[in-house]
Amino acid sequence: MLKKQVLLLMSLVTTLGYQSSAQTSTQTKYTSVPDLYAGIEVGSKGVKLSVIEMKKNKETGNSFSIVKDTSFNTDFISFTQPTFDATATSFAGMFQTAVTKFNIPSKRVFTVISSGVKIQAEKENKKDWVEKLIKEFRSKVNEPQRKVEVVDVQQEAKLSHQGIVPLNRRYNTFLIDIGSGNSKGGFFPYGNDSYFYLFQLSWGTKSTANAAEKMCGDDKSHENYTRQLFRVAAGAENSEIAYTVNTSGSYPVSDHIAFSGGIAWATATLLYPELNNNPVLPVTYEDVERFHKRVTENYSSFSESYLMSKLTNGKWDKKLISSEVKRVHAVFDQRSLMAGSALLLRIMRQFKSVNEAKQFYLIKNGQVGWVSAYVDAAVE
């Protein structure tokens, strides 16, 4: 049964054209090539470095291979001196890694502050912390004129779409990035890049989990968390998700609904670890529903040891698969996986109710997508 499911999924990925997607499988070894670029992003949780090899093609759209993808959690949006210092050090350190280890010219290293940081800084009247971070970073890397752009949510969502979705799917795909504190995405309603419809939700994986934890009160048991999470997710769906999906106007033109972000990567990796090299995984609502039920009621069945014991095909790279599964568990605990998949399900259900014909996809490594789009815009 497992073998049949894997063959079917691989066939779907190939048939739907995502093999030539903006994302390809991660390279495990660095080789010196002329088209390496790096993007460093300061996000809500930490600093991320993505090193990519660009492959430009006007006919099929540009693509990229991931050479390096790493992050360090610094919790910058706490806006405390320790988290500021950790962020500044990581920011500068990743810049030096790109320049020295990968021999990437400084002009090919792009540095940005995410929209999540921008929103939180404005909300808490902490914009001066962002300005101070940029100044400190420029000083550490000895580039006083370096461009460090603070992107807004519209720009970030559009860049992600252009970087993640292949050109042949760009104008019929609705992309949603489920982040830590919120979710954002959208689509191109007019069949060109002139206008991007922005889709936003105030719910993300961490904010959903935090809301459920808060409702638990003194009873921190798994059973009570499960109950409260159901209430939080249902409330989010009824108060915001349903309206936002129904008023998006996506159903006439968006045949494909793609999800990126940490929970999309985690769900895809744990559901089908043997498809580790596939950058995009087609799934159904029922697939994710089963995942949520299993992660809630039988979490140990997603442990690295259990999943590896089920991989009997000698052709699979067990060492690489094991490493990726461990990486998921290092980022997400059980409650985070429950919260993220609960939110994912509620969004999927609303799109499913609008149009049963929608095809859902989970995008892995979507966090590096903006880099390729940013590079495209910078070097054109």
Coordinates of C-alpha atoms in Angstrom, one line a residue:
M1 CA 0.0 0.0 0.0
L2 CA 2.8 2.4 0.9
K3 CA 4.6 1.6 -2.3
K4 CA 1.5 2.4 -4.4
Q5 CA 1.0 5.7 -2.6
V6 CA 4.6 6.7 -3.2
L7 CA 4.4 5.8 -6.9
L8 CA 1.1 7.7 -7.3
L9 CA 2.6 10.8 -5.6
M10 CA 5.7 10.8 -7.7
S11 CA 3.6 10.4 -10.8
L12 CA 1.4 13.4 -9.8
V13 CA 4.5 15.6 -9.1
T14 CA 5.9 14.8 -12.6
T15 CA 2.6 15.2 -14.4
L16 CA 1.8 18.5 -12.9
G17 CA 5.1 20.1 -13.9
Y18 CA 6.6 20.8 -10.6
Q19 CA 9.8 18.9 -11.4
S20 CA 10.9 22.1 -13.1
S21 CA 9.7 24.1 -10.2
A22 CA 11.6 27.1 -8.7
Q23 CA 12.8 24.6 -6.1
T24 CA 14.9 21.4 -6.5
S25 CA 16.3 18.9 -4.1
T26 CA 18.9 20.2 -1.7
Q27 CA 22.5 19.7 -2.7
T28 CA 24.6 18.1 0.0
K29 CA 28.0 19.3 -1.3
Y30 CA 29.1 22.7 -2.4
T31 CA 30.8 23.1 -5.7
S32 CA 32.3 26.3 -7.0
V33 CA 29.9 27.7 -9.6
P34 CA 29.5 31.2 -11.1
D35 CA 25.9 31.7 -10.3
L36 CA 25.7 31.5 -6.6
Y37 CA 23.7 34.0 -4.6
A38 CA 22.8 34.3 -1.0
G39 CA 19.9 35.8 0.9
I40 CA 19.9 36.5 4.6
E41 CA 16.6 37.3 6.3
V42 CA 16.0 38.5 9.8
G43 CA 12.6 37.1 10.7
S44 CA 10.4 37.0 13.8
K45 CA 12.0 33.9 15.2
G46 CA 15.6 34.3 14.0
V47 CA 18.1 34.7 11.1
K48 CA 18.0 32.6 8.0
L49 CA 20.7 32.1 5.4
S50 CA 19.9 30.6 2.0
V51 CA 22.6 30.0 -0.6
I52 CA 21.3 29.2 -4.0
E53 CA 22.5 28.4 -7.5
M54 CA 20.4 30.3 -10.1
K55 CA 19.5 28.8 -13.4
K56 CA 17.9 31.5 -15.7
N57 CA 15.6 30.4 -18.5
K58 CA 13.3 32.9 -20.2
E59 CA 11.1 30.2 -21.7
T60 CA 10.4 28.0 -18.8
G61 CA 11.1 30.4 -16.0
N62 CA 14.1 30.7 -13.7
S63 CA 14.9 27.9 -11.3
F64 CA 17.3 27.4 -8.4
S65 CA 19.1 24.7 -6.5
I66 CA 19.6 25.0 -2.8
V67 CA 23.2 24.8 -1.8
K68 CA 22.8 25.8 1.8
D69 CA 19.8 26.5 4.0
T70 CA 20.3 27.2 7.7
S71 CA 18.8 29.3 10.4
F72 CA 19.5 30.3 14.0
N73 CA 16.7 31.2 16.4
T74 CA 17.3 34.5 18.2
D75 CA 13.8 35.7 18.9
F76 CA 14.6 39.3 17.7
I77 CA 11.0 40.5 18.2
S78 CA 11.3 40.1 22.0
F79 CA 13.2 43.4 21.6
T80 CA 15.6 42.8 24.5
Q81 CA 19.3 43.5 24.5
P82 CA 20.3 39.8 24.7
T83 CA 18.1 38.9 21.7
F84 CA 19.3 42.0 19.8
D85 CA 23.0 41.0 20.4
A86 CA 22.3 37.4 19.3
T87 CA 20.5 38.6 16.2
A88 CA 23.3 41.1 15.2
T89 CA 26.0 38.5 15.7
S90 CA 24.1 35.8 13.7
F91 CA 23.3 38.3 10.9
A92 CA 26.9 39.3 10.5
G93 CA 28.2 35.7 10.9
M94 CA 25.9 34.4 8.2
F95 CA 27.1 37.3 5.9
Q96 CA 30.7 36.3 6.5
T97 CA 29.8 32.6 5.8
A98 CA 28.4 33.5 2.5
V99 CA 31.3 35.7 1.5
T100 CA 34.2 33.6 2.8
K101 CA 33.0 29.9 2.8
F102 CA 31.0 30.1 -0.4
N103 CA 33.1 32.8 -2.1
I104 CA 30.0 34.8 -3.1
P105 CA 30.8 38.4 -4.0
S106 CA 29.2 40.9 -1.5
K107 CA 27.0 42.3 -4.2
R108 CA 25.4 38.9 -4.6
V109 CA 24.5 38.7 -0.9
F110 CA 21.0 40.2 -0.3
T111 CA 20.0 41.2 3.2
V112 CA 16.4 41.9 4.3
I113 CA 14.3 42.4 7.4
S114 CA 11.0 40.4 7.1
S115 CA 7.5 41.8 7.1
G116 CA 6.8 40.0 10.4
V117 CA 9.5 42.0 12.2
K118 CA 8.3 45.2 10.6
I119 CA 4.7 44.6 11.7
Q120 CA 5.7 43.7 15.3
A121 CA 8.0 46.6 15.6
E122 CA 5.3 49.0 14.4
K123 CA 2.8 47.4 16.7
E124 CA 5.1 47.7 19.8
N125 CA 6.6 51.1 18.7
K126 CA 10.0 49.4 18.4
K127 CA 11.0 50.6 15.0
D128 CA 14.2 52.1 16.5
W129 CA 15.4 48.6 17.3
V130 CA 15.2 47.6 13.7
E131 CA 17.1 50.7 12.6
K132 CA 19.7 50.0 15.4
L133 CA 20.1 46.4 14.1
I134 CA 20.7 47.6 10.6
K135 CA 23.3 50.1 11.8
E136 CA 25.0 47.5 13.9
F137 CA 25.1 44.9 11.1
R138 CA 26.6 47.4 8.6
S139 CA 29.3 48.2 11.2
K140 CA 30.1 44.5 11.8
V141 CA 30.5 43.7 8.1
N142 CA 32.2 47.0 7.4
E143 CA 29.8 48.0 4.7
P144 CA 28.2 51.3 5.9
Q145 CA 26.2 51.8 2.6
R146 CA 24.9 48.2 2.4
K147 CA 21.3 47.9 1.4
V148 CA 19.2 46.2 4.1
E149 CA 15.6 46.4 3.0
V150 CA 12.7 46.2 5.4
V151 CA 10.1 44.5 3.2
D152 CA 6.3 44.9 3.7
V153 CA 3.9 42.0 3.7
Q154 CA 2.7 42.7 0.1
Q155 CA 6.2 42.6 -1.3
E156 CA 7.2 39.5 0.7
A157 CA 4.1 37.5 -0.4
K158 CA 4.6 38.5 -4.0
L159 CA 8.3 37.6 -4.0
S160 CA 7.6 34.2 -2.3
H161 CA 5.0 33.4 -5.0
Q162 CA 7.3 34.4 -7.9
G163 CA 10.2 32.4 -6.3
I164 CA 8.4 29.3 -5.3
V165 CA 5.8 28.7 -8.0
P166 CA 7.1 27.7 -11.4
L167 CA 6.3 30.0 -14.3
N168 CA 3.9 27.5 -16.0
R169 CA 1.8 27.5 -12.8
R170 CA 2.2 31.1 -11.7
Y171 CA -1.2 32.4 -12.8
N172 CA -3.4 29.6 -11.7
T173 CA -1.8 28.9 -8.3
F174 CA -2.8 30.4 -4.9
L175 CA 0.1 30.3 -2.5
I176 CA -0.3 30.6 1.3
D177 CA 2.7 30.8 3.6
I178 CA 1.8 29.6 7.1
G179 CA 4.3 31.3 9.3
S180 CA 4.8 31.4 13.0
G181 CA 2.7 34.4 14.0
N182 CA 0.5 34.9 10.9
S183 CA -0.1 33.6 7.4
K184 CA 0.2 35.4 4.1
G185 CA 0.1 34.8 0.4
G186 CA -2.1 35.4 -2.6
F187 CA -2.3 35.1 -6.4
F188 CA -2.1 37.0 -9.6
P189 CA -5.8 37.5 -10.7
Y190 CA -5.2 39.0 -14.1
G191 CA -2.8 36.4 -15.6
N192 CA 0.3 38.7 -15.4
D193 CA 2.6 40.1 -12.7
S194 CA 1.1 43.6 -12.8
Y195 CA -1.2 43.0 -9.8
F196 CA -0.9 40.6 -6.9
Y197 CA -3.9 40.0 -4.6
L198 CA -2.7 39.8 -1.0
F199 CA -4.2 37.2 1.3
Q200 CA -3.6 37.6 5.0
L201 CA -4.6 35.8 8.2
S202 CA -3.7 36.8 11.7
W203 CA -3.1 33.2 12.6
G204 CA 0.1 31.2 12.4
T205 CA 1.4 28.0 13.9
K206 CA 2.9 29.5 17.0
S207 CA 0.0 32.0 17.6
T208 CA -2.5 29.2 17.3
A209 CA -0.5 27.0 19.8
N210 CA -0.1 30.0 22.2
A211 CA -3.9 30.7 22.1
A212 CA -4.7 27.1 22.9
E213 CA -2.1 27.0 25.7
K214 CA -3.6 30.2 27.2
M215 CA -7.1 28.7 27.2
C216 CA -5.8 25.6 29.0
G217 CA -5.4 27.6 32.3
D218 CA -4.0 25.4 35.1
D219 CA -4.9 22.2 33.3
K220 CA -1.9 21.6 31.0
S221 CA -2.8 18.0 30.1
H222 CA -2.7 16.7 26.6
E223 CA -6.4 16.0 26.6
N224 CA -7.2 19.6 27.7
Y225 CA -4.8 21.1 25.1
T226 CA -6.5 19.0 22.4
R227 CA -9.9 20.3 23.4
Q228 CA -8.8 23.9 23.6
L229 CA -6.9 23.7 20.3
F230 CA -10.1 22.5 18.6
R231 CA -11.9 25.6 20.0
V232 CA -9.2 28.0 18.9
A233 CA -9.1 26.5 15.4
A234 CA -12.8 26.5 15.0
G235 CA -13.0 30.1 16.3
A236 CA -10.3 31.2 13.8
E237 CA -12.2 29.5 11.0
N238 CA -15.5 31.0 11.9
S239 CA -14.3 34.5 12.7
E240 CA -11.6 35.1 10.0
I241 CA -10.6 32.2 7.7
A242 CA -14.0 31.5 6.1
Y243 CA -14.5 35.2 5.3
T244 CA -11.0 35.7 4.0
V245 CA -11.1 32.7 1.7
N246 CA -14.6 33.4 0.4
T247 CA -13.8 37.1 -0.4
S248 CA -10.5 36.3 -2.1
G249 CA -12.0 35.8 -5.5
S250 CA -9.6 33.0 -6.1
Y251 CA -12.0 30.2 -7.1
P252 CA -12.4 31.1 -10.8
V253 CA -8.7 31.3 -11.7
S254 CA -6.7 29.3 -9.0
D255 CA -6.7 25.6 -9.8
H256 CA -3.9 24.9 -7.4
I257 CA -3.6 25.8 -3.7
A258 CA 0.0 25.6 -2.5
F259 CA 1.1 25.9 1.1
S260 CA 4.6 26.8 2.2
G261 CA 6.1 27.6 5.6
G262 CA 7.4 25.4 8.4
I263 CA 4.2 23.4 9.0
A264 CA 4.0 22.5 5.3
W265 CA 7.5 21.3 5.3
A266 CA 7.0 19.4 8.6
T267 CA 3.8 17.7 7.4
A268 CA 5.2 16.7 4.1
T269 CA 8.4 15.3 5.6
L270 CA 6.6 13.2 8.3
L271 CA 3.8 12.1 6.0
Y272 CA 6.1 10.8 3.3
P273 CA 9.7 10.8 4.5
E274 CA 10.7 8.5 1.6
L275 CA 9.9 11.4 -0.8
N276 CA 12.6 13.6 0.8
N277 CA 13.9 14.7 -2.6
N278 CA 10.6 15.9 -3.9
P279 CA 10.3 19.7 -3.5
V280 CA 6.5 19.6 -3.8
L281 CA 4.0 17.1 -2.4
P282 CA 0.4 16.9 -3.7
V283 CA -1.9 16.1 -0.9
T284 CA -5.7 15.8 -0.2
Y285 CA -7.6 17.3 2.7
E286 CA -8.1 13.8 4.0
D287 CA -4.3 13.2 4.0
V288 CA -3.7 16.2 6.3
E289 CA -6.8 15.2 8.4
R290 CA -5.2 11.8 9.0
F291 CA -1.9 13.5 9.8
H292 CA -3.5 15.7 12.4
K293 CA -5.3 12.8 14.0
R294 CA -2.2 10.7 14.1
V295 CA 0.1 13.5 15.5
T296 CA -2.5 14.1 18.2
E297 CA -3.3 10.5 19.2
N298 CA -0.2 8.5 18.1
Y299 CA 2.7 10.9 18.1
S300 CA 5.3 8.2 18.6
S301 CA 4.5 6.8 15.1
F302 CA 6.2 10.0 13.7
S303 CA 9.4 9.4 15.7
E304 CA 12.6 9.1 13.7
S305 CA 13.1 5.5 14.8
Y306 CA 9.6 4.4 13.9
L307 CA 9.6 6.0 10.5
M308 CA 13.0 4.6 9.6
S309 CA 11.9 1.1 10.6
K310 CA 9.2 1.3 7.9
L311 CA 11.6 2.3 5.1
T312 CA 12.5 -1.1 3.7
N313 CA 13.4 -0.1 0.1
G314 CA 17.2 -0.2 -0.2
K315 CA 17.1 2.6 -2.9
W316 CA 16.1 5.2 -0.3
D317 CA 18.8 7.3 1.2
K318 CA 18.1 6.5 4.9
K319 CA 20.8 8.7 6.3
L320 CA 19.5 11.8 4.5
I321 CA 15.9 10.9 5.4
S322 CA 16.7 10.4 9.0
S323 CA 18.5 13.7 9.2
E324 CA 15.5 15.6 7.8
V325 CA 13.0 13.9 10.1
K326 CA 15.3 14.8 13.1
R327 CA 15.4 18.3 11.8
V328 CA 11.6 18.5 11.9
H329 CA 11.5 17.3 15.5
A330 CA 14.2 19.8 16.5
V331 CA 12.0 22.6 15.2
F332 CA 8.5 21.4 16.1
D333 CA 7.2 19.6 19.2
Q334 CA 4.0 17.7 19.3
R335 CA 1.8 20.6 20.3
S336 CA 3.2 22.8 17.6
L337 CA 2.6 20.1 15.0
M338 CA -0.9 19.8 16.3
A339 CA -1.6 23.5 16.1
G340 CA 0.0 24.0 12.7
S341 CA -1.9 21.1 11.1
A342 CA -5.1 22.2 12.7
L343 CA -4.7 25.6 11.1
L344 CA -3.7 24.1 7.8
L345 CA -6.8 21.9 7.9
R346 CA -9.2 24.8 8.6
I347 CA -7.8 26.8 5.6
M348 CA -7.9 23.8 3.3
R349 CA -11.5 23.1 4.3
Q350 CA -12.6 26.5 3.3
F351 CA -11.0 26.3 -0.1
K352 CA -12.4 22.8 -0.5
S353 CA -15.9 24.1 0.3
V354 CA -15.6 26.8 -2.3
N355 CA -14.4 24.5 -5.0
E356 CA -14.1 20.7 -4.7
A357 CA -11.8 20.6 -7.7
K358 CA -8.9 22.4 -6.1
Q359 CA -5.6 20.5 -5.9
F360 CA -3.6 21.0 -2.7
Y361 CA 0.2 21.0 -2.5
L362 CA 2.8 21.2 0.3
I363 CA 5.9 23.1 -0.6
K364 CA 9.2 22.2 1.1
N365 CA 12.0 24.8 1.7
G366 CA 9.6 27.5 0.7
Q367 CA 11.5 29.9 2.9
V368 CA 14.2 30.3 0.3
G369 CA 11.8 31.1 -2.5
W370 CA 12.0 34.9 -2.0
V371 CA 15.7 34.9 -2.6
S372 CA 15.4 33.7 -6.2
A373 CA 12.7 36.3 -6.9
Y374 CA 14.7 39.0 -5.2
V375 CA 17.8 38.0 -7.2
D376 CA 15.8 38.2 -10.4
A377 CA 14.6 41.7 -9.7
A378 CA 18.1 42.8 -8.6
V379 CA 20.0 41.5 -11.6
E380 CA 17.6 42.3 -14.4

